[in-house]
């Protein structure tokens, strides 16, 4: 909460249901800072990095990015127009932060070096997102995916993907309930081309 206040001037926690379940969206959930430190802190971001937070909600990943002083840029995309407007409003003072209201399936993906997914949508939407990322990626992309819903089959049989690390986190208030599994994967478009031969 204190880091939210320092970066955004408000709490970024939300306890609400998505208004877009019919589009495959999941409820907005803010990733705890300690989890973000473990997942994003070691990605090796540099000044040329551009992180995309898919389903950014009110902007917790954006707040972590600026409060941790990470290099490069971060963009949040959020289907819920109200949450996107809130994230855009508080983050407007940061020149390296941008928020897009809309679907991640409509966003051009070629310029992103890193992608963060915290269970933003159902498996069919994930498959469509991965298809688009694979089509548009011009350079290697690192994707961090956290989920308790078993979306890992969406990655099976896809050429060009390498698993860098995986594990799980217990979220506050959910200890011994449903650990959040995470996987850090790297997509290399040249590996996909080799896989097609």
Coordinates of N, CA, C and O in Angstrom, one line a residue:
X1 N 0.8 -1.2 0.0 CA 0.0 0.0 0.0 C 0.9 1.3 0.0 O 0.6 2.2 -0.7
X2 N 2.0 1.3 0.8 CA 2.8 2.5 0.9 C 3.5 2.7 -0.5 O 3.6 3.9 -0.9
X3 N 3.9 1.6 -1.2 CA 4.5 1.8 -2.5 C 3.5 2.3 -3.5 O 3.8 3.1 -4.4
X4 N 2.2 1.9 -3.4 CA 1.2 2.4 -4.3 C 1.0 3.9 -4.0 O 1.0 4.7 -5.0
X5 N 1.0 4.3 -2.8 CA 0.8 5.7 -2.4 C 1.9 6.6 -3.0 O 1.7 7.7 -3.5
X6 N 3.2 6.1 -2.8 CA 4.3 6.8 -3.3 C 4.4 7.0 -4.8 O 4.7 8.1 -5.3
X7 N 4.0 6.0 -5.5 CA 4.1 6.0 -7.0 C 2.8 6.6 -7.6 O 2.9 7.4 -8.6
X8 N 1.6 6.2 -7.0 CA 0.4 6.6 -7.7 C -0.5 7.5 -6.9 O -1.5 8.0 -7.4
X9 N -0.2 7.7 -5.6 CA -1.0 8.6 -4.8 C -2.3 8.0 -4.3 O -3.2 8.6 -3.8
X10 N -2.4 6.6 -4.5 CA -3.7 5.9 -4.1 C -3.4 4.4 -4.0 O -2.4 4.0 -4.5
X11 N -4.3 3.7 -3.5 CA -4.2 2.3 -3.5 C -4.6 1.7 -4.9 O -5.5 2.2 -5.5
X12 N -3.8 0.7 -5.3 CA -4.1 0.2 -6.6 C -4.7 -1.2 -6.5 O -4.9 -1.9 -7.5
X13 N -5.1 -1.6 -5.3 CA -5.8 -2.9 -5.1 C -7.2 -2.7 -5.5 O -7.9 -1.7 -5.3
X14 N -7.8 -3.8 -6.1 CA -9.2 -3.8 -6.5 C -9.8 -5.1 -6.1 O -9.2 -6.1 -6.3
X15 N -11.0 -5.0 -5.6 CA -11.8 -6.2 -5.2 C -13.1 -6.1 -5.9 O -14.1 -5.7 -5.4
X16 N -13.0 -6.3 -7.2 CA -14.2 -6.2 -8.1 C -14.2 -7.3 -9.1 O -13.2 -7.9 -9.4
X17 N -15.3 -7.5 -9.7 CA -15.5 -8.5 -10.8 C -15.3 -7.8 -12.1 O -15.6 -6.6 -12.3
X18 N -14.8 -8.5 -13.1 CA -14.6 -7.9 -14.4 C -16.0 -7.7 -15.1 O -16.9 -8.5 -14.8
X19 N -16.1 -6.7 -15.9 CA -17.3 -6.4 -16.6 C -17.2 -7.0 -18.0 O -18.0 -6.8 -18.9
X20 N -16.1 -7.7 -18.3 CA -15.8 -8.2 -19.6 C -15.5 -9.7 -19.7 O -14.8 -10.2 -20.5
X21 N -16.2 -10.5 -18.8 CA -16.1 -11.9 -18.8 C -16.5 -12.5 -20.1 O -16.0 -13.5 -20.5
X22 N -17.5 -11.9 -20.8 CA -17.9 -12.4 -22.1 C -16.9 -12.3 -23.1 O -17.0 -13.0 -24.1
X23 N -15.8 -11.6 -22.9 CA -14.7 -11.5 -23.8 C -13.5 -12.3 -23.3 O -12.4 -12.2 -23.9
X24 N -13.7 -13.1 -22.3 CA -12.6 -13.9 -21.8 C -11.7 -13.3 -20.7 O -10.8 -13.9 -20.3
X25 N -12.1 -12.1 -20.3 CA -11.3 -11.3 -19.3 C -11.5 -11.9 -17.9 O -12.6 -12.4 -17.6
X26 N -10.5 -11.9 -17.1 CA -10.6 -12.3 -15.7 C -10.6 -11.1 -14.8 O -10.4 -10.0 -15.2
X27 N -11.0 -11.3 -13.6 CA -11.1 -10.2 -12.6 C -9.8 -9.5 -12.4 O -8.7 -10.1 -12.4
X28 N -9.8 -8.2 -12.2 CA -8.6 -7.4 -12.0 C -7.9 -7.8 -10.7 O -8.6 -7.8 -9.7
X29 N -6.7 -8.2 -10.7 CA -5.9 -8.5 -9.5 C -4.6 -7.9 -9.5 O -3.8 -8.1 -10.5
X30 N -4.2 -7.1 -8.5 CA -2.9 -6.5 -8.4 C -1.9 -7.5 -7.9 O -2.1 -8.1 -6.8
X31 N -0.8 -7.6 -8.6 CA 0.3 -8.5 -8.2 C 1.0 -7.8 -7.0 O 1.4 -6.6 -7.1
X32 N 1.3 -8.5 -5.9 CA 2.0 -8.0 -4.8 C 3.4 -7.5 -5.2 O 4.1 -8.2 -6.1
X33 N 3.9 -6.5 -4.6 CA 5.2 -6.0 -4.9 C 6.3 -7.0 -4.8 O 7.3 -7.1 -5.6
X34 N 6.3 -7.8 -3.7 CA 7.3 -8.8 -3.5 C 7.4 -9.8 -4.6 O 8.4 -10.3 -5.0
X35 N 6.2 -10.1 -5.2 CA 6.2 -11.1 -6.3 C 6.8 -10.4 -7.6 O 7.5 -11.0 -8.3
X36 N 6.4 -9.1 -7.8 CA 7.0 -8.4 -8.9 C 8.5 -8.3 -8.8 O 9.2 -8.4 -9.8
X37 N 9.0 -8.1 -7.6 CA 10.4 -8.0 -7.5 C 11.1 -9.3 -7.9 O 12.1 -9.3 -8.6
X38 N 10.5 -10.4 -7.5 CA 11.0 -11.7 -7.9 C 10.9 -12.0 -9.4 O 11.7 -12.7 -9.9
X39 N 9.8 -11.5 -10.0 CA 9.6 -11.8 -11.4 C 10.2 -10.8 -12.4 O 10.8 -11.2 -13.4
X40 N 10.1 -9.6 -12.1 CA 10.5 -8.5 -13.0 C 11.9 -8.0 -12.7 O 12.6 -7.5 -13.6
X41 N 12.2 -8.0 -11.4 CA 13.5 -7.4 -11.0 C 14.7 -8.0 -11.6 O 15.7 -7.4 -11.8
X42 N 14.6 -9.3 -12.0 CA 15.8 -10.0 -12.5 C 15.7 -10.2 -14.0 O 16.5 -11.1 -14.6
X43 N 14.9 -9.5 -14.8 CA 14.8 -9.7 -16.2 C 15.9 -9.1 -17.0 O 16.0 -9.3 -18.2
X44 N 16.7 -8.2 -16.4 CA 17.8 -7.6 -17.2 C 17.3 -6.5 -18.1 O 17.8 -6.3 -19.2
X45 N 16.3 -5.8 -17.6 CA 15.8 -4.6 -18.4 C 16.9 -3.6 -18.6 O 17.7 -3.4 -17.7
X46 N 16.9 -3.0 -19.8 CA 17.9 -1.9 -20.0 C 17.2 -0.7 -20.7 O 15.9 -0.7 -20.8
X47 N 17.9 0.3 -21.1 CA 17.3 1.5 -21.6 C 16.5 1.3 -22.9 O 15.6 2.0 -23.2
X48 N 16.8 0.2 -23.6 CA 16.1 -0.1 -24.8 C 14.9 -1.0 -24.6 O 14.2 -1.4 -25.5
X49 N 14.6 -1.4 -23.4 CA 13.5 -2.4 -23.0 C 12.2 -1.7 -23.1 O 12.1 -0.5 -22.7
X50 N 11.2 -2.4 -23.5 CA 9.8 -1.9 -23.5 C 8.9 -3.1 -23.0 O 8.7 -4.1 -23.7
X51 N 8.4 -2.9 -21.7 CA 7.6 -3.9 -21.1 C 6.1 -3.7 -21.3 O 5.7 -2.5 -21.2
X52 N 5.4 -4.7 -21.7 CA 3.9 -4.6 -21.8 C 3.3 -5.4 -20.7 O 3.5 -6.5 -20.5
X53 N 2.4 -4.7 -19.9 CA 1.6 -5.3 -18.9 C 0.2 -5.5 -19.5 O -0.5 -4.6 -19.7
X54 N -0.1 -6.8 -19.7 CA -1.4 -7.1 -20.3 C -2.5 -7.3 -19.2 O -2.3 -8.1 -18.3
X55 N -3.5 -6.5 -19.3 CA -4.5 -6.4 -18.2 C -4.0 -5.7 -17.0 O -4.0 -6.2 -15.9
X56 N -3.6 -4.4 -17.3 CA -2.8 -3.7 -16.2 C -3.7 -3.2 -15.1 O -3.2 -2.8 -14.0
X57 N -5.1 -3.3 -15.2 CA -5.9 -2.8 -14.1 C -5.6 -1.4 -13.8 O -5.5 -0.6 -14.7
X58 N -5.6 -1.1 -12.5 CA -5.3 0.3 -12.1 C -3.9 0.6 -12.1 O -3.5 1.8 -11.9
X59 N -3.0 -0.3 -12.4 CA -1.6 0.0 -12.7 C -0.5 -0.4 -11.7 O 0.5 0.2 -11.6
X60 N -0.7 -1.5 -11.0 CA 0.3 -2.0 -10.0 C 1.7 -2.2 -10.7 O 2.7 -1.8 -10.1
X61 N 1.7 -2.9 -11.8 CA 3.0 -3.2 -12.5 C 3.6 -1.9 -12.9 O 4.9 -1.7 -12.8
X62 N 2.8 -0.9 -13.4 CA 3.4 0.4 -13.8 C 4.0 1.1 -12.5 O 5.1 1.7 -12.6
X63 N 3.3 1.0 -11.4 CA 3.8 1.6 -10.2 C 5.1 0.9 -9.7 O 6.0 1.6 -9.3
X64 N 5.1 -0.4 -9.8 CA 6.4 -1.1 -9.5 C 7.5 -0.6 -10.4 O 8.6 -0.4 -9.9
X65 N 7.3 -0.5 -11.7 CA 8.3 -0.1 -12.7 C 8.9 1.2 -12.3 O 10.1 1.3 -12.2
X66 N 8.0 2.2 -12.0 CA 8.6 3.5 -11.7 C 9.2 3.6 -10.3 O 10.2 4.2 -10.0
X67 N 8.6 2.9 -9.3 CA 9.1 2.9 -7.9 C 10.4 2.2 -7.8 O 11.3 2.5 -7.0
X68 N 10.6 1.1 -8.6 CA 11.9 0.4 -8.6 C 13.0 1.1 -9.5 O 14.1 0.6 -9.5
X69 N 12.6 2.1 -10.2 CA 13.5 2.8 -11.0 C 14.1 2.0 -12.2 O 15.2 2.1 -12.6
X70 N 13.2 1.1 -12.7 CA 13.6 0.2 -13.8 C 13.9 1.0 -15.1 O 13.2 2.0 -15.3
X71 N 14.9 0.6 -15.9 CA 15.2 1.4 -17.1 C 14.2 1.0 -18.2 O 13.6 0.0 -18.2
X72 N 14.1 1.8 -19.2 CA 13.3 1.6 -20.4 C 11.9 2.2 -20.2 O 11.7 3.2 -19.5
X73 N 11.0 1.5 -20.9 CA 9.6 2.0 -20.9 C 8.6 0.9 -20.5 O 9.0 -0.3 -20.6
X74 N 7.4 1.3 -20.1 CA 6.4 0.3 -19.7 C 5.1 0.8 -20.3 O 4.8 2.0 -20.2
X75 N 4.3 -0.1 -20.9 CA 2.9 0.2 -21.4 C 2.0 -0.8 -20.7 O 2.3 -2.0 -20.7
X76 N 0.9 -0.3 -20.2 CA -0.2 -1.1 -19.7 C -1.3 -1.1 -20.7 O -1.7 0.0 -21.2
X77 N -1.9 -2.2 -21.0 CA -3.1 -2.3 -21.8 C -4.2 -2.9 -20.9 O -4.0 -3.9 -20.2
X78 N -5.4 -2.2 -20.9 CA -6.5 -2.6 -20.1 C -7.8 -2.5 -20.8 O -8.1 -1.5 -21.4
X79 N -8.6 -3.6 -20.8 CA -9.9 -3.7 -21.5 C -10.9 -2.9 -20.9 O -11.8 -2.3 -21.5
X80 N -10.9 -2.8 -19.5 CA -11.9 -2.0 -18.8 C -11.5 -0.5 -18.9 O -10.5 -0.1 -18.4
X81 N -12.4 0.3 -19.6 CA -12.1 1.7 -19.8 C -11.9 2.5 -18.5 O -11.1 3.4 -18.5
X82 N -12.7 2.2 -17.5 CA -12.6 2.9 -16.2 C -11.3 2.7 -15.6 O -10.6 3.6 -15.1
X83 N -10.8 1.4 -15.5 CA -9.5 1.1 -14.9 C -8.4 1.7 -15.7 O -7.4 2.2 -15.2
X84 N -8.5 1.6 -17.1 CA -7.5 2.2 -17.9 C -7.4 3.7 -17.7 O -6.3 4.3 -17.6
X85 N -8.5 4.4 -17.6 CA -8.5 5.8 -17.3 C -7.9 6.2 -16.0 O -7.1 7.1 -15.9
X86 N -8.1 5.3 -15.0 CA -7.5 5.6 -13.7 C -6.0 5.4 -13.8 O -5.2 6.3 -13.3
X87 N -5.5 4.3 -14.4 CA -4.1 4.1 -14.5 C -3.4 5.2 -15.4 O -2.3 5.7 -15.0
X88 N -4.1 5.6 -16.4 CA -3.6 6.7 -17.3 C -3.5 8.0 -16.5 O -2.5 8.8 -16.6
X89 N -4.5 8.3 -15.7 CA -4.5 9.6 -14.9 C -3.3 9.7 -13.9 O -2.6 10.7 -13.9
X90 N -3.1 8.7 -13.1 CA -2.1 8.8 -12.1 C -0.7 8.7 -12.7 O 0.3 9.2 -12.2
X91 N -0.6 7.9 -13.8 CA 0.8 7.7 -14.4 C 1.2 8.7 -15.4 O 2.3 8.7 -15.9
X92 N 0.3 9.7 -15.7 CA 0.6 10.7 -16.7 C 1.9 11.5 -16.4 O 2.6 12.0 -17.3
X93 N 2.3 11.6 -15.1 CA 3.4 12.4 -14.8 C 4.8 11.6 -15.0 O 5.8 12.2 -14.9
X94 N 4.7 10.4 -15.4 CA 5.9 9.6 -15.7 C 6.1 9.5 -17.2 O 5.3 8.8 -17.9
X95 N 7.2 10.1 -17.8 CA 7.3 10.1 -19.2 C 7.6 8.7 -19.9 O 7.4 8.5 -21.1
X96 N 8.0 7.7 -19.1 CA 8.3 6.4 -19.6 C 7.1 5.4 -19.4 O 7.3 4.2 -19.6
X97 N 6.0 5.9 -19.0 CA 4.8 5.1 -18.8 C 3.7 5.5 -19.7 O 3.4 6.7 -19.9
X98 N 3.0 4.5 -20.3 CA 1.9 4.8 -21.2 C 0.8 3.7 -20.9 O 1.1 2.6 -20.5
X99 N -0.5 4.1 -21.0 CA -1.6 3.3 -20.8 C -2.5 3.3 -22.0 O -2.8 4.4 -22.5
X100 N -2.9 2.1 -22.5 CA -3.8 2.0 -23.6 C -5.1 1.3 -23.2 O -5.1 0.3 -22.5
X101 N -6.2 2.0 -23.5 CA -7.5 1.4 -23.2 C -7.9 0.5 -24.4 O -8.0 1.0 -25.5
X102 N -8.2 -0.7 -24.2 CA -8.6 -1.6 -25.2 C -8.1 -3.0 -25.1 O -7.6 -3.4 -24.0
X103 N -8.2 -3.8 -26.1 CA -7.9 -5.2 -26.1 C -6.4 -5.4 -26.4 O -5.9 -4.8 -27.4
X104 N -5.7 -6.3 -25.7 CA -4.4 -6.7 -26.1 C -4.3 -7.3 -27.5 O -3.3 -7.3 -28.1
X105 N -5.5 -7.9 -27.9 CA -5.5 -8.5 -29.2 C -5.5 -7.5 -30.4 O -5.3 -7.8 -31.5
X106 N -5.8 -6.2 -30.0 CA -5.8 -5.1 -31.1 C -4.5 -4.3 -31.0 O -4.4 -3.4 -31.8
X107 N -3.7 -4.5 -30.1 CA -2.5 -3.7 -29.9 C -1.3 -4.2 -30.7 O -1.0 -5.4 -30.7
X108 N -0.7 -3.4 -31.5 CA 0.5 -3.8 -32.2 C 1.6 -4.3 -31.2 O 1.9 -3.6 -30.2
X109 N 2.2 -5.4 -31.4 CA 3.1 -6.0 -30.4 C 4.6 -6.0 -30.8 O 5.4 -6.4 -30.0
X110 N 4.9 -5.6 -32.0 CA 6.3 -5.7 -32.5 C 7.3 -5.0 -31.7 O 8.5 -5.4 -31.6
X111 N 7.0 -3.9 -31.0 CA 8.0 -3.1 -30.3 C 8.3 -3.5 -28.9 O 9.2 -2.9 -28.3
X112 N 7.6 -4.5 -28.4 CA 7.8 -4.9 -27.0 C 8.9 -6.0 -26.8 O 9.0 -6.9 -27.6
X113 N 9.8 -5.8 -25.8 CA 10.8 -6.7 -25.5 C 10.5 -7.7 -24.4 O 11.1 -8.7 -24.3
X114 N 9.5 -7.2 -23.6 CA 9.1 -8.0 -22.4 C 7.6 -7.9 -22.3 O 7.0 -6.8 -22.5
X115 N 6.9 -9.0 -21.8 CA 5.5 -9.0 -21.6 C 5.2 -9.6 -20.3 O 5.8 -10.7 -19.9
X116 N 4.3 -9.0 -19.5 CA 3.8 -9.6 -18.2 C 2.4 -9.9 -18.3 O 1.5 -9.1 -18.7
X117 N 2.0 -11.1 -17.9 CA 0.6 -11.6 -17.8 C 0.4 -12.1 -16.5 O 1.0 -13.1 -16.0
X118 N -0.6 -11.5 -15.7 CA -1.0 -12.1 -14.5 C -2.5 -12.6 -14.7 O -3.4 -11.9 -14.4
X119 N -2.6 -13.7 -15.3 CA -3.9 -14.4 -15.5 C -5.0 -13.4 -16.0 O -6.0 -13.3 -15.5
X120 N -4.6 -12.6 -17.1 CA -5.6 -11.6 -17.6 C -6.8 -12.1 -18.3 O -7.8 -11.5 -18.4
X121 N -6.7 -13.4 -18.9 CA -7.8 -13.8 -19.7 C -7.8 -15.3 -19.8 O -6.8 -16.0 -19.4
X122 N -8.9 -15.9 -20.4 CA -9.0 -17.3 -20.6 C -8.1 -17.9 -21.6 O -7.5 -17.1 -22.4
X123 N -7.9 -19.2 -21.6 CA -7.0 -19.9 -22.5 C -7.2 -19.6 -24.0 O -6.2 -19.4 -24.7
X124 N -8.4 -19.6 -24.5 CA -8.6 -19.3 -25.9 C -8.0 -17.9 -26.3 O -7.4 -17.7 -27.3
X125 N -8.2 -16.9 -25.4 CA -7.7 -15.5 -25.7 C -6.2 -15.5 -25.6 O -5.5 -14.9 -26.4
X126 N -5.7 -16.3 -24.6 CA -4.2 -16.4 -24.5 C -3.6 -17.0 -25.8 O -2.6 -16.5 -26.3
X127 N -4.3 -18.0 -26.3 CA -3.8 -18.6 -27.6 C -3.8 -17.6 -28.7 O -2.8 -17.5 -29.5
X128 N -4.8 -16.8 -28.8 CA -4.9 -15.8 -29.8 C -3.8 -14.7 -29.6 O -3.2 -14.2 -30.6
X129 N -3.6 -14.4 -28.3 CA -2.5 -13.4 -28.0 C -1.2 -13.9 -28.4 O -0.4 -13.2 -29.0
X130 N -0.9 -15.2 -28.1 CA 0.4 -15.8 -28.4 C 0.6 -15.9 -29.9 O 1.7 -15.6 -30.5
X131 N -0.5 -16.2 -30.6 CA -0.5 -16.2 -32.1 C 0.0 -14.9 -32.7 O 0.8 -14.8 -33.5
X132 N -0.7 -13.9 -32.1 CA -0.3 -12.5 -32.6 C 1.1 -12.1 -32.3 O 1.8 -11.5 -33.1
X133 N 1.5 -12.4 -31.1 CA 2.9 -12.1 -30.6 C 3.9 -12.8 -31.6 O 4.9 -12.2 -32.0
X134 N 3.6 -14.1 -31.9 CA 4.5 -14.8 -32.7 C 4.6 -14.2 -34.1 O 5.6 -14.2 -34.8
X135 N 3.4 -13.8 -34.7 CA 3.4 -13.2 -36.0 C 4.1 -11.8 -36.1 O 4.8 -11.5 -37.1
X136 N 4.0 -11.1 -35.0 CA 4.5 -9.7 -35.0 C 5.9 -9.5 -34.5 O 6.6 -8.5 -34.8
X137 N 6.4 -10.4 -33.6 CA 7.7 -10.2 -33.0 C 8.8 -10.1 -34.0 O 9.0 -11.1 -34.9
X138 N 9.6 -9.1 -34.0 CA 10.7 -8.9 -34.9 C 12.0 -9.3 -34.3 O 13.0 -9.5 -34.9
X139 N 12.0 -9.4 -32.9 CA 13.2 -9.7 -32.2 C 12.7 -10.6 -31.0 O 11.6 -10.7 -30.7
X140 N 13.7 -11.2 -30.3 CA 13.3 -12.0 -29.1 C 12.5 -11.2 -28.1 O 12.7 -10.0 -27.8
X141 N 11.5 -11.9 -27.5 CA 10.6 -11.3 -26.4 C 10.7 -12.2 -25.2 O 10.5 -13.5 -25.4
X142 N 10.8 -11.7 -24.0 CA 10.7 -12.4 -22.8 C 9.3 -12.2 -22.2 O 8.8 -11.1 -22.1
X143 N 8.6 -13.3 -21.9 CA 7.2 -13.3 -21.4 C 7.2 -13.9 -20.1 O 7.7 -15.0 -19.9
X144 N 6.7 -13.2 -19.1 CA 6.4 -13.7 -17.7 C 5.0 -13.9 -17.5 O 4.2 -13.0 -17.7
X145 N 4.6 -15.1 -17.3 CA 3.2 -15.5 -17.1 C 2.9 -16.1 -15.8 O 3.5 -17.1 -15.4
X146 N 2.1 -15.5 -15.0 CA 1.6 -16.0 -13.7 C 0.2 -16.4 -13.8 O -0.6 -15.6 -14.3
X147 N -0.2 -17.6 -13.3 CA -1.5 -18.0 -13.4 C -1.8 -19.2 -12.5 O -0.9 -20.0 -12.2
X148 N -3.0 -19.3 -12.0 CA -3.4 -20.5 -11.2 C -4.4 -21.3 -12.0 O -4.9 -22.3 -11.5
X149 N -4.6 -21.0 -13.2 CA -5.7 -21.6 -14.0 C -5.1 -22.7 -15.0 O -5.9 -23.1 -15.9
X150 N -3.9 -23.0 -15.0 CA -3.3 -24.0 -15.9 C -3.3 -23.7 -17.4 O -3.7 -24.5 -18.2
X151 N -2.9 -22.4 -17.7 CA -2.9 -22.0 -19.1 C -1.7 -22.6 -19.8 O -1.5 -22.4 -21.0
X152 N -0.8 -23.4 -19.1 CA 0.4 -23.8 -19.8 C 0.2 -24.7 -21.0 O 1.0 -24.6 -21.9
X153 N -0.9 -25.4 -21.2 CA -1.1 -26.1 -22.5 C -1.1 -25.2 -23.7 O -0.8 -25.7 -24.8
X154 N -1.4 -23.9 -23.5 CA -1.5 -23.0 -24.7 C -0.1 -22.8 -25.3 O 0.0 -22.4 -26.4
X155 N 1.0 -23.2 -24.5 CA 2.3 -23.0 -25.1 C 2.8 -24.3 -25.7 O 3.9 -24.3 -26.4
X156 N 2.2 -25.4 -25.5 CA 2.6 -26.7 -26.1 C 2.7 -26.7 -27.6 O 1.7 -26.2 -28.2
X157 N 3.7 -27.2 -28.1 CA 3.8 -27.4 -29.6 C 4.2 -26.1 -30.3 O 4.2 -26.1 -31.6
X158 N 4.5 -25.0 -29.6 CA 4.8 -23.8 -30.3 C 6.3 -23.7 -30.5 O 7.1 -23.8 -29.5
X159 N 6.7 -23.5 -31.7 CA 8.2 -23.4 -32.0 C 8.7 -22.1 -31.6 O 8.0 -21.1 -31.6
X160 N 9.9 -22.0 -31.2 CA 10.6 -20.8 -30.9 C 10.6 -20.4 -29.5 O 11.2 -19.4 -29.1
X161 N 9.9 -21.1 -28.6 CA 9.8 -20.8 -27.2 C 10.7 -21.6 -26.3 O 10.9 -22.8 -26.6
X162 N 11.4 -21.0 -25.4 CA 12.2 -21.6 -24.4 C 11.8 -21.2 -23.0 O 11.6 -20.0 -22.8
X163 N 11.7 -22.2 -22.1 CA 11.4 -21.9 -20.7 C 12.7 -21.5 -20.0 O 13.6 -22.3 -20.0
X164 N 12.7 -20.3 -19.4 CA 13.9 -19.9 -18.7 C 13.9 -20.3 -17.2 O 14.9 -20.6 -16.6
X165 N 12.7 -20.1 -16.6 CA 12.5 -20.6 -15.2 C 11.1 -20.6 -14.9 O 10.2 -20.0 -15.6
X166 N 10.8 -21.4 -13.8 CA 9.4 -21.5 -13.4 C 9.3 -21.8 -11.9 O 10.3 -22.2 -11.3
X167 N 8.2 -21.6 -11.3 CA 8.0 -21.8 -9.9 C 6.6 -21.4 -9.5 O 5.7 -21.3 -10.3
X168 N 6.5 -21.1 -8.2 CA 5.2 -20.6 -7.7 C 5.3 -19.7 -6.6 O 6.4 -19.6 -5.9
X169 N 4.3 -18.9 -6.3 CA 4.2 -17.9 -5.2 C 2.9 -18.2 -4.5 O 1.9 -18.4 -5.1
X170 N 2.9 -18.0 -3.2 CA 1.7 -17.9 -2.4 C 1.4 -16.5 -2.2 O 2.2 -15.7 -1.8
X171 N 0.2 -16.1 -2.6 CA -0.3 -14.7 -2.5 C -0.8 -14.5 -1.1 O -1.3 -15.4 -0.4
X172 N -0.6 -13.3 -0.6 CA -1.2 -12.9 0.8 C -2.6 -13.3 0.9 O -3.4 -12.9 0.0
X173 N -3.0 -13.9 2.0 CA -4.4 -14.3 2.2 C -4.8 -15.6 1.5 O -5.9 -16.1 1.7
X174 N -3.9 -16.2 0.7 CA -4.2 -17.4 0.0 C -3.2 -18.5 0.3 O -3.1 -19.5 -0.5
X175 N -2.5 -18.4 1.4 CA -1.5 -19.4 1.8 C -2.2 -20.8 1.9 O -3.3 -20.9 2.4
X176 N -1.6 -21.8 1.4 CA -2.1 -23.2 1.4 C -3.4 -23.3 0.6 O -4.1 -24.3 0.8
X177 N -3.7 -22.4 -0.2 CA -5.0 -22.4 -1.0 C -4.7 -22.7 -2.4 O -5.0 -23.8 -2.9
X178 N -4.2 -21.8 -3.2 CA -4.0 -22.0 -4.6 C -2.8 -21.2 -5.0 O -2.9 -20.1 -5.4
X179 N -1.6 -21.9 -5.0 CA -0.4 -21.2 -5.4 C -0.5 -20.7 -6.8 O -1.1 -21.3 -7.7
X180 N 0.1 -19.5 -7.1 CA 0.2 -19.0 -8.4 C 1.4 -19.5 -9.1 O 2.5 -19.2 -8.6
X181 N 1.3 -20.2 -10.1 CA 2.4 -20.8 -10.9 C 2.9 -19.7 -11.8 O 2.1 -18.9 -12.3
X182 N 4.2 -19.6 -12.0 CA 4.8 -18.6 -12.9 C 5.7 -19.3 -13.9 O 6.4 -20.3 -13.5
X183 N 5.8 -18.8 -15.1 CA 6.8 -19.3 -16.0 C 7.4 -18.1 -16.7 O 6.7 -17.2 -17.1
X184 N 8.7 -18.0 -16.8 CA 9.4 -17.0 -17.6 C 9.9 -17.7 -18.9 O 10.6 -18.7 -18.9
X185 N 9.3 -17.3 -20.0 CA 9.6 -17.9 -21.3 C 10.3 -16.8 -22.3 O 10.0 -15.6 -22.1
X186 N 11.0 -17.3 -23.2 CA 11.6 -16.4 -24.2 C 11.2 -16.9 -25.5 O 11.3 -18.1 -25.9
X187 N 10.7 -16.0 -26.3 CA 10.3 -16.3 -27.7 C 11.3 -15.7 -28.7 O 11.5 -14.5 -28.6
X188 N 11.9 -16.6 -29.5 CA 12.8 -16.1 -30.5 C 12.2 -16.4 -31.9 O 12.0 -17.5 -32.3
X189 N 11.8 -15.3 -32.6 CA 11.2 -15.5 -33.9 C 12.1 -16.3 -34.9 O 11.5 -17.0 -35.7
X190 N 13.4 -16.2 -34.8 CA 14.2 -17.0 -35.7 C 14.1 -18.5 -35.4 O 14.2 -19.3 -36.2
X191 N 13.9 -18.8 -34.1 CA 13.6 -20.2 -33.7 C 12.4 -20.8 -34.3 O 12.3 -21.9 -34.7
X192 N 11.4 -19.9 -34.4 CA 10.1 -20.4 -35.1 C 10.3 -20.7 -36.5 O 9.8 -21.7 -37.1
X193 N 11.1 -19.9 -37.2 CA 11.4 -20.1 -38.6 C 12.2 -21.4 -38.8 O 11.9 -22.2 -39.7
X194 N 13.1 -21.7 -37.9 CA 13.9 -23.0 -37.9 C 12.9 -24.1 -37.7 O 13.1 -25.2 -38.3
X195 N 11.9 -23.9 -36.8 CA 11.0 -25.0 -36.5 C 10.1 -25.3 -37.6 O 9.5 -26.4 -37.7
X196 N 9.9 -24.4 -38.6 CA 9.0 -24.7 -39.7 C 9.7 -25.5 -40.8 O 9.0 -26.0 -41.7
X197 N 11.0 -25.6 -40.8 CA 11.7 -26.3 -41.9 C 11.6 -27.8 -41.8 O 11.3 -28.3 -40.8

